[in-house]
Amino acid sequence: MQAGTTIFEHMSGLACAHGAINLGQGFPDFGWPQSVLQAAADAALTGHNQYPPMRGTPELRAAVAAFYGRRQGLALAPEQVVVTSGGTEALAASIFAIVQPGDEVIILGPAYDAYAPLVARAGGVAVLVPLAPPDWQLAPGALAAAITPRTRAIMVNTPHNPCASLAGPAMRAELAAVAAAHDLIVISDEVWEEVIAPGTSHASLLAEPGLAGRVIKIGSAGKLLALTGWKVGWVVADSALAERVAQSHQFLTFTTATPLQAAVAHGLGLPDAWFEAARARLAQARDRLVTRLQGDGWVVLPSAGSYFVLVDLPASGVEMADMDFCEAAVRQAGVAAIPLSAFTGGREAGGTRFIRLCFAKQDAVLDAGADALARARQLA
Ligand code: PMP
């Protein structure tokens, strides 16, 4: 299978080449804890550099279980945690553990761009069930209508990238009812779980009544600690499912960087106040960008989770297709954004109404990005 180059790589490359402000790829330019960087350095300098256990260091597995107990009320044992090389490897290990050739996997779309290629690589068939704007919830009955005797699993993403929505109570209940009725596994990508409104709590599908024993929950230190380049992630699931994912993981990357595991274990133990302050800082960045964009006449969709907001081009008076607008914006106006069509089946699919912007940036970068978007509007 030829997957091509991802839109993130493409747009970040163009942003570099044209000296553009990069509101495309989702990485923050602030917010990581200094003590976690120090813990990584200390671990490397004090001899924590050889292969760790395949399922992750005991310290990190215990820290993940404790973190979810404290922040989400989940009762987990360290044995239920498998450490992976980022959320991406957690997705791959989970899909390869569950999906057999010919199995159908429900993908709720728009969807994170790795899902469909990984399902195809496992020999499975991705079956798209659409989520519609502005709230991106399941239409009642749509999920049940897509189930066939070959359906094996459902991929869920909450908070959602790129739509910045949360799976609400009705959607979670419907997922649980359909998964239980048809004996399906739910692969729940929750990497954005901490990037939500200050003072709220994340509703994990692992806690959904009716889904016991069916959920593989995926997390990422990249998002939790604002260190996206570290690529430390994990799955948590009941012990039998976790064992299956571990067997798949052992022939993907086998293990994950030892000193980074030590540092992430330290980071997950930071006080709740640190995580709350991180949320508040991101909400401030989001509000700064959204206020500025709205002032310039852009129509922005609500953003409840993740680093992203979607802008509706035609509602904002721009008639270009999303991909054409993003190409023109980065080359001629100096700002990179991501077309939503990257999450709906590829750049060739004819385009969507939306572009995705990352707000996890310093104020000056957000202001310069908004200035450049105003210039891009003149090109349309
Ligand atoms: N899932 C989603 C929904 C994501 O947005 C991302 C990263 N952008 C990942 C998984 C991958 O996480 P990681 O960088 O830890 O591999």
CSV table of C-alpha atoms and ligand atoms in Angstrom, one decimal:
chain,number,residue,atom,x,y,z
A,1,MET,CA,0.0,0.0,0.0
A,2,GLN,CA,1.3,3.5,-0.9
A,3,ALA,CA,0.3,5.9,1.8
A,4,GLY,CA,2.0,9.1,0.4
A,5,THR,CA,3.3,11.9,2.7
A,6,THR,CA,1.0,13.1,5.5
A,7,ILE,CA,-0.5,16.5,5.2
A,8,PHE,CA,1.3,17.5,8.5
A,9,GLU,CA,4.7,16.8,7.0
A,10,HIS,CA,3.7,18.5,3.8
A,11,MET,CA,2.4,21.7,5.4
A,12,SER,CA,5.2,21.9,8.0
A,13,GLY,CA,7.7,21.5,5.1
A,14,LEU,CA,6.1,24.3,3.2
A,15,ALA,CA,5.9,26.5,6.3
A,16,CYS,CA,9.7,26.1,6.7
A,17,ALA,CA,10.4,26.7,3.1
A,18,HIS,CA,8.3,29.9,3.0
A,19,GLY,CA,9.1,31.2,6.5
A,20,ALA,CA,5.4,30.9,7.3
A,21,ILE,CA,3.7,31.0,10.8
A,22,ASN,CA,2.9,27.3,11.4
A,23,LEU,CA,-0.7,27.0,12.8
A,24,GLY,CA,-0.9,23.6,10.9
A,25,GLN,CA,0.8,20.7,12.7
A,26,GLY,CA,-0.4,20.2,16.3
A,27,PHE,CA,2.5,21.0,18.6
A,28,PRO,CA,2.7,23.6,21.4
A,29,ASP,CA,5.5,26.2,21.7
A,30,PHE,CA,5.0,26.5,25.5
A,31,GLY,CA,3.8,24.5,28.5
A,32,TRP,CA,6.2,21.6,29.2
A,33,PRO,CA,7.4,21.2,32.8
A,34,GLN,CA,11.0,21.9,33.4
A,35,SER,CA,11.2,19.2,36.1
A,36,VAL,CA,10.2,16.6,33.5
A,37,LEU,CA,13.0,17.6,31.2
A,38,GLN,CA,15.4,17.4,34.2
A,39,ALA,CA,14.1,14.0,35.1
A,40,ALA,CA,14.9,12.8,31.5
A,41,ALA,CA,18.4,14.2,31.7
A,42,ASP,CA,19.0,12.7,35.1
A,43,ALA,CA,17.7,9.3,34.0
A,44,ALA,CA,20.0,9.3,30.9
A,45,LEU,CA,23.0,10.4,33.0
A,46,THR,CA,22.4,7.9,35.8
A,47,GLY,CA,22.4,4.8,33.6
A,48,HIS,CA,18.8,4.3,32.6
A,49,ASN,CA,19.6,3.7,28.9
A,50,GLN,CA,19.3,0.0,28.2
A,51,TYR,CA,16.2,-2.0,27.1
A,52,PRO,CA,13.4,-1.6,29.6
A,53,PRO,CA,10.8,-4.4,30.0
A,54,MET,CA,8.7,-4.9,26.9
A,55,ARG,CA,5.5,-3.7,28.5
A,56,GLY,CA,7.1,-0.6,30.0
A,57,THR,CA,9.0,0.2,33.2
A,58,PRO,CA,7.2,-0.7,36.4
A,59,GLU,CA,7.4,2.9,37.5
A,60,LEU,CA,5.6,4.3,34.4
A,61,ARG,CA,3.0,1.6,34.4
A,62,ALA,CA,2.2,2.3,38.0
A,63,ALA,CA,2.2,6.0,37.3
A,64,VAL,CA,-0.3,5.7,34.4
A,65,ALA,CA,-2.6,3.6,36.5
A,66,ALA,CA,-2.4,6.0,39.4
A,67,PHE,CA,-2.9,9.1,37.1
A,68,TYR,CA,-6.1,7.7,35.7
A,69,GLY,CA,-7.3,6.8,39.2
A,70,ARG,CA,-6.7,10.3,40.4
A,71,ARG,CA,-7.8,12.3,37.3
A,72,GLN,CA,-10.6,10.1,35.9
A,73,GLY,CA,-11.7,7.8,38.7
A,74,LEU,CA,-10.6,4.6,36.9
A,75,ALA,CA,-9.6,1.7,39.0
A,76,LEU,CA,-6.6,0.2,37.1
A,77,ALA,CA,-3.8,-2.1,38.0
A,78,PRO,CA,-0.3,-1.6,36.5
A,79,GLU,CA,-0.8,-5.0,34.7
A,80,GLN,CA,-3.5,-3.3,32.6
A,81,VAL,CA,-1.0,-0.8,31.1
A,82,VAL,CA,1.2,-1.4,28.1
A,83,VAL,CA,3.7,1.4,27.3
A,84,THR,CA,4.2,2.2,23.6
A,85,SER,CA,6.2,4.5,21.4
A,86,GLY,CA,3.5,7.2,21.3
A,87,GLY,CA,-0.2,7.2,20.7
A,88,THR,CA,0.5,6.2,17.1
A,89,GLU,CA,2.2,3.0,18.0
A,90,ALA,CA,-0.6,2.3,20.5
A,91,LEU,CA,-3.1,2.6,17.7
A,92,ALA,CA,-1.0,0.3,15.5
A,93,ALA,CA,-0.5,-2.3,18.2
A,94,SER,CA,-4.2,-2.2,19.1
A,95,ILE,CA,-5.4,-2.5,15.5
A,96,PHE,CA,-2.9,-5.2,14.6
A,97,ALA,CA,-4.0,-7.1,17.8
A,98,ILE,CA,-7.7,-7.0,17.0
A,99,VAL,CA,-8.2,-6.8,13.2
A,100,GLN,CA,-7.9,-9.9,11.1
A,101,PRO,CA,-7.9,-9.8,7.2
A,102,GLY,CA,-11.5,-9.1,6.0
A,103,ASP,CA,-12.7,-7.7,9.3
A,104,GLU,CA,-14.6,-4.4,9.1
A,105,VAL,CA,-13.7,-1.6,11.4
A,106,ILE,CA,-16.0,1.4,11.9
A,107,ILE,CA,-14.3,4.7,11.7
A,108,LEU,CA,-16.2,7.8,12.7
A,109,GLY,CA,-15.2,10.5,10.2
A,110,PRO,CA,-13.7,13.0,9.9
A,111,ALA,CA,-11.0,10.9,11.7
A,112,TYR,CA,-7.4,11.2,12.6
A,113,ASP,CA,-5.5,10.3,9.5
A,114,ALA,CA,-3.6,7.2,10.8
A,115,TYR,CA,-6.7,5.1,11.4
A,116,ALA,CA,-7.7,4.1,7.9
A,117,PRO,CA,-4.1,3.3,6.7
A,118,LEU,CA,-3.5,1.1,9.8
A,119,VAL,CA,-6.8,-0.8,9.4
A,120,ALA,CA,-5.8,-1.4,5.7
A,121,ARG,CA,-2.4,-2.5,6.7
A,122,ALA,CA,-4.0,-5.1,9.1
A,123,GLY,CA,-6.0,-6.4,6.1
A,124,GLY,CA,-9.2,-4.9,7.4
A,125,VAL,CA,-11.8,-2.8,5.7
A,126,ALA,CA,-12.5,0.7,7.1
A,127,VAL,CA,-16.3,1.5,7.1
A,128,LEU,CA,-17.0,5.2,7.5
A,129,VAL,CA,-19.8,6.5,9.7
A,130,PRO,CA,-20.0,10.3,9.4
A,131,LEU,CA,-20.1,12.8,12.2
A,132,ALA,CA,-21.7,16.1,11.2
A,133,PRO,CA,-21.0,19.7,12.1
A,134,PRO,CA,-21.3,21.7,14.2
A,135,ASP,CA,-21.4,19.2,17.2
A,136,TRP,CA,-19.9,16.1,15.4
A,137,GLN,CA,-22.0,13.6,17.4
A,138,LEU,CA,-23.3,10.3,16.0
A,139,ALA,CA,-26.7,10.6,14.2
A,140,PRO,CA,-29.1,8.3,16.1
A,141,GLY,CA,-29.1,4.8,14.5
A,142,ALA,CA,-26.2,5.6,12.1
A,143,LEU,CA,-23.8,3.3,13.9
A,144,ALA,CA,-26.2,0.4,14.2
A,145,ALA,CA,-27.0,0.7,10.5
A,146,ALA,CA,-23.3,0.3,9.6
A,147,ILE,CA,-22.8,-3.0,11.5
A,148,THR,CA,-22.4,-6.3,9.5
A,149,PRO,CA,-21.5,-9.8,10.6
A,150,ARG,CA,-17.9,-8.9,9.6
A,151,THR,CA,-17.7,-5.8,11.9
A,152,ARG,CA,-14.9,-6.4,14.5
A,153,ALA,CA,-14.2,-3.0,16.1
A,154,ILE,CA,-15.1,0.7,16.4
A,155,MET,CA,-12.5,3.5,16.5
A,156,VAL,CA,-13.5,6.4,18.7
A,157,ASN,CA,-11.6,9.6,19.3
A,158,THR,CA,-12.6,11.9,22.2
A,159,PRO,CA,-11.7,14.7,22.6
A,160,HIS,CA,-11.6,14.7,18.8
A,161,ASN,CA,-8.8,15.7,16.4
A,162,PRO,CA,-9.6,17.6,14.1
A,163,CYS,CA,-13.2,18.5,15.1
A,164,ALA,CA,-12.3,19.6,18.7
A,165,SER,CA,-15.6,17.9,19.9
A,166,LEU,CA,-16.2,15.6,22.9
A,167,ALA,CA,-18.3,12.4,22.6
A,168,GLY,CA,-21.4,13.4,24.6
A,169,PRO,CA,-23.5,11.1,26.9
A,170,ALA,CA,-25.9,10.0,24.1
A,171,MET,CA,-23.1,9.1,21.8
A,172,ARG,CA,-21.2,7.2,24.5
A,173,ALA,CA,-24.4,5.3,25.4
A,174,GLU,CA,-25.0,4.4,21.8
A,175,LEU,CA,-21.5,3.2,21.3
A,176,ALA,CA,-21.8,1.0,24.4
A,177,ALA,CA,-25.2,-0.4,23.3
A,178,VAL,CA,-24.0,-1.3,19.8
A,179,ALA,CA,-20.6,-2.7,20.9
A,180,ALA,CA,-22.3,-4.9,23.5
A,181,ALA,CA,-25.0,-6.1,21.1
A,182,HIS,CA,-22.6,-7.1,18.4
A,183,ASP,CA,-19.6,-8.2,20.6
A,184,LEU,CA,-17.3,-5.5,19.3
A,185,ILE,CA,-14.0,-4.0,20.6
A,186,VAL,CA,-13.9,-0.2,21.0
A,187,ILE,CA,-10.5,1.3,20.4
A,188,SER,CA,-10.8,4.6,22.2
A,189,ASP,CA,-8.2,7.2,21.3
A,190,GLU,CA,-8.2,9.6,24.2
A,191,VAL,CA,-4.8,11.2,23.7
A,192,TRP,CA,-6.4,14.7,24.1
A,193,GLU,CA,-8.0,13.8,27.4
A,194,GLU,CA,-6.4,16.6,29.4
A,195,VAL,CA,-6.8,19.3,26.8
A,196,ILE,CA,-10.3,20.3,27.8
A,197,ALA,CA,-12.0,23.1,29.8
A,198,PRO,CA,-10.4,23.8,33.2
A,199,GLY,CA,-12.4,22.3,36.0
A,200,THR,CA,-14.1,19.7,33.9
A,201,SER,CA,-13.3,15.9,33.9
A,202,HIS,CA,-12.7,13.7,30.9
A,203,ALA,CA,-15.4,11.0,30.3
A,204,SER,CA,-13.4,7.9,29.3
A,205,LEU,CA,-15.1,5.2,27.4
A,206,LEU,CA,-13.3,2.8,29.8
A,207,ALA,CA,-15.8,4.1,32.4
A,208,GLU,CA,-18.9,3.6,30.2
A,209,PRO,CA,-21.4,1.2,31.7
A,210,GLY,CA,-21.8,-1.7,29.3
A,211,LEU,CA,-18.4,-1.5,27.8
A,212,ALA,CA,-16.5,-3.5,30.5
A,213,GLY,CA,-13.8,-5.7,28.9
A,214,ARG,CA,-14.3,-4.2,25.4
A,215,VAL,CA,-12.3,-0.9,25.5
A,216,ILE,CA,-8.7,-0.3,24.6
A,217,LYS,CA,-8.0,3.2,25.8
A,218,ILE,CA,-5.1,5.1,24.3
A,219,GLY,CA,-3.1,7.9,25.9
A,220,SER,CA,0.0,10.0,25.1
A,221,ALA,CA,2.5,11.8,27.2
A,222,GLY,CA,3.1,14.0,24.2
A,223,LYS,CA,-0.3,15.7,24.8
A,224,LEU,CA,-0.4,15.3,28.6
A,225,LEU,CA,2.9,17.0,29.2
A,226,ALA,CA,3.2,19.2,26.0
A,227,LEU,CA,6.1,17.1,24.7
A,228,THR,CA,4.9,15.8,21.4
A,229,GLY,CA,8.4,14.9,20.2
A,230,TRP,CA,8.9,12.4,22.9
A,231,LYS,CA,6.6,9.8,21.5
A,232,VAL,CA,5.7,8.0,24.7
A,233,GLY,CA,2.2,6.6,24.9
A,234,TRP,CA,0.3,3.6,26.2
A,235,VAL,CA,-2.8,1.5,26.1
A,236,VAL,CA,-4.9,0.5,29.1
A,237,ALA,CA,-7.4,-2.2,28.8
A,238,ASP,CA,-8.6,-5.2,30.8
A,239,SER,CA,-5.8,-7.7,31.4
A,240,ALA,CA,-6.7,-10.1,28.6
A,241,LEU,CA,-7.0,-7.4,26.0
A,242,ALA,CA,-3.8,-5.7,27.3
A,243,GLU,CA,-2.0,-9.0,26.8
A,244,ARG,CA,-3.1,-9.2,23.2
A,245,VAL,CA,-1.9,-5.6,22.5
A,246,ALA,CA,1.4,-6.4,24.3
A,247,GLN,CA,2.0,-9.3,21.9
A,248,SER,CA,1.4,-7.1,19.0
A,249,HIS,CA,3.6,-4.3,20.4
A,250,GLN,CA,6.6,-6.7,20.9
A,251,PHE,CA,7.1,-6.9,17.2
A,252,LEU,CA,6.4,-3.3,16.4
A,253,THR,CA,8.9,-1.3,18.6
A,254,PHE,CA,9.3,-3.9,21.4
A,255,THR,CA,10.1,-1.1,23.9
A,256,THR,CA,10.1,2.7,24.4
A,257,ALA,CA,13.0,5.0,25.3
A,258,THR,CA,14.0,4.2,28.9
A,259,PRO,CA,15.0,7.6,30.2
A,260,LEU,CA,11.8,9.2,28.7
A,261,GLN,CA,9.7,6.6,30.5
A,262,ALA,CA,11.3,7.6,33.8
A,263,ALA,CA,10.6,11.3,33.1
A,264,VAL,CA,7.0,10.7,32.1
A,265,ALA,CA,6.4,8.7,35.3
A,266,HIS,CA,7.6,11.8,37.1
A,267,GLY,CA,5.4,14.1,35.0
A,268,LEU,CA,2.3,12.1,35.6
A,269,GLY,CA,2.9,12.6,39.3
A,270,LEU,CA,2.8,16.4,39.0
A,271,PRO,CA,0.1,17.9,41.2
A,272,ASP,CA,-3.5,18.4,39.9
A,273,ALA,CA,-2.8,22.1,40.0
A,274,TRP,CA,-0.2,21.8,37.3
A,275,PHE,CA,-2.6,20.0,34.9
A,276,GLU,CA,-5.3,22.6,35.7
A,277,ALA,CA,-2.9,25.5,35.0
A,278,ALA,CA,-1.9,23.9,31.7
A,279,ARG,CA,-5.6,23.7,30.7
A,280,ALA,CA,-6.2,27.3,31.7
A,281,ARG,CA,-3.2,28.5,29.7
A,282,LEU,CA,-4.4,26.6,26.6
A,283,ALA,CA,-8.0,27.9,27.0
A,284,GLN,CA,-6.5,31.4,27.1
A,285,ALA,CA,-4.6,30.8,23.8
A,286,ARG,CA,-7.7,29.4,22.2
A,287,ASP,CA,-9.8,32.4,23.2
A,288,ARG,CA,-7.1,34.8,22.0
A,289,LEU,CA,-7.1,33.2,18.5
A,290,VAL,CA,-10.8,32.7,18.3
A,291,THR,CA,-11.6,36.3,19.4
A,292,ARG,CA,-9.1,37.7,16.8
A,293,LEU,CA,-10.5,35.5,14.0
A,294,GLN,CA,-14.1,36.4,14.7
A,295,GLY,CA,-13.1,40.0,14.7
A,296,ASP,CA,-11.7,39.5,11.2
A,297,GLY,CA,-14.9,37.9,10.0
A,298,TRP,CA,-14.0,34.3,10.2
A,299,VAL,CA,-16.7,31.8,11.3
A,300,VAL,CA,-15.1,29.5,13.9
A,301,LEU,CA,-16.7,26.3,15.2
A,302,PRO,CA,-16.8,25.6,18.9
A,303,SER,CA,-13.6,23.9,20.3
A,304,ALA,CA,-14.1,21.8,23.5
A,305,GLY,CA,-10.9,19.8,23.4
A,306,SER,CA,-7.5,19.4,21.6
A,307,TYR,CA,-5.2,22.2,20.4
A,308,PHE,CA,-7.5,23.0,17.4
A,309,VAL,CA,-10.3,25.1,16.1
A,310,LEU,CA,-12.0,24.7,12.7
A,311,VAL,CA,-12.8,27.7,10.5
A,312,ASP,CA,-15.7,27.4,8.1
A,313,LEU,CA,-14.5,28.9,4.8
A,314,PRO,CA,-17.7,29.5,2.8
A,315,ALA,CA,-19.5,30.8,5.9
A,316,SER,CA,-16.6,33.2,6.2
A,317,GLY,CA,-17.0,34.4,2.6
A,318,VAL,CA,-14.2,32.3,1.1
A,319,GLU,CA,-15.2,30.1,-1.8
A,320,MET,CA,-12.0,28.2,-2.3
A,321,ALA,CA,-11.7,24.5,-1.5
A,322,ASP,CA,-9.9,23.8,1.8
A,323,MET,CA,-6.7,22.4,0.2
A,324,ASP,CA,-6.4,25.2,-2.4
A,325,PHE,CA,-6.9,27.8,0.4
A,326,CYS,CA,-4.2,26.1,2.6
A,327,GLU,CA,-1.7,25.9,-0.3
A,328,ALA,CA,-2.2,29.5,-1.2
A,329,ALA,CA,-2.1,30.6,2.5
A,330,VAL,CA,1.2,29.0,3.2
A,331,ARG,CA,2.9,30.0,-0.1
A,332,GLN,CA,1.5,33.5,-0.6
A,333,ALA,CA,0.3,34.8,2.8
A,334,GLY,CA,2.7,33.2,5.2
A,335,VAL,CA,0.5,30.9,7.4
A,336,ALA,CA,0.2,27.2,7.4
A,337,ALA,CA,-3.2,25.5,8.2
A,338,ILE,CA,-4.5,22.0,7.7
A,339,PRO,CA,-7.4,21.3,5.3
A,340,LEU,CA,-10.1,19.1,6.9
A,341,SER,CA,-10.1,17.0,3.8
A,342,ALA,CA,-6.9,15.5,5.1
A,343,PHE,CA,-9.1,13.7,7.7
A,344,THR,CA,-11.8,12.7,5.3
A,345,GLY,CA,-10.0,10.3,2.9
A,346,GLY,CA,-7.2,12.2,1.3
A,347,ARG,CA,-6.3,15.3,-0.5
A,348,GLU,CA,-7.9,14.0,-3.8
A,349,ALA,CA,-11.3,13.8,-2.3
A,350,GLY,CA,-12.6,17.1,-3.6
A,351,GLY,CA,-12.3,19.2,-0.5
A,352,THR,CA,-14.3,20.3,2.5
A,353,ARG,CA,-15.5,23.6,3.9
A,354,PHE,CA,-13.1,23.6,6.9
A,355,ILE,CA,-9.5,24.4,7.7
A,356,ARG,CA,-7.9,23.4,11.1
A,357,LEU,CA,-5.8,25.8,13.1
A,358,CYS,CA,-3.6,25.0,16.1
A,359,PHE,CA,-3.8,27.6,18.9
A,360,ALA,CA,-1.2,26.1,21.2
A,361,LYS,CA,1.2,28.9,20.4
A,362,GLN,CA,2.6,32.1,22.1
A,363,ASP,CA,0.4,35.2,21.8
A,364,ALA,CA,2.8,36.8,19.3
A,365,VAL,CA,2.6,33.7,17.0
A,366,LEU,CA,-1.2,33.6,17.2
A,367,ASP,CA,-1.4,37.3,16.4
A,368,ALA,CA,1.0,37.0,13.4
A,369,GLY,CA,-0.9,33.9,12.2
A,370,ALA,CA,-4.2,35.8,12.3
A,371,ASP,CA,-2.6,38.7,10.4
A,372,ALA,CA,-1.5,36.3,7.7
A,373,LEU,CA,-4.9,34.7,7.5
A,374,ALA,CA,-6.4,38.1,6.9
A,375,ARG,CA,-3.9,38.5,4.0
A,376,ALA,CA,-4.9,35.0,2.8
A,377,ARG,CA,-8.5,36.1,2.6
A,378,GLN,CA,-7.5,38.7,0.0
A,379,LEU,CA,-6.2,35.9,-2.2
A,380,ALA,CA,-9.5,34.1,-2.3
B,1,PMP,N1,-4.4,10.2,18.0
B,1,PMP,C1,-4.7,11.5,17.8
B,1,PMP,C2,-6.2,11.8,17.7
B,1,PMP,C3,-3.8,12.5,17.7
B,1,PMP,O1,-4.2,13.7,17.5
B,1,PMP,C4,-2.4,12.1,17.8
B,1,PMP,C5,-1.3,13.1,17.6
B,1,PMP,N2,-1.6,14.3,16.9
B,1,PMP,C6,-2.1,10.8,18.0
B,1,PMP,C7,-3.1,9.8,18.1
B,1,PMP,C8,-0.6,10.3,18.0
B,1,PMP,O2,0.0,10.6,19.2
B,1,PMP,P1,1.6,10.5,19.4
B,1,PMP,O3,2.1,11.7,18.9
B,1,PMP,O4,1.8,10.2,20.9
B,1,PMP,O5,2.0,9.3,18.6
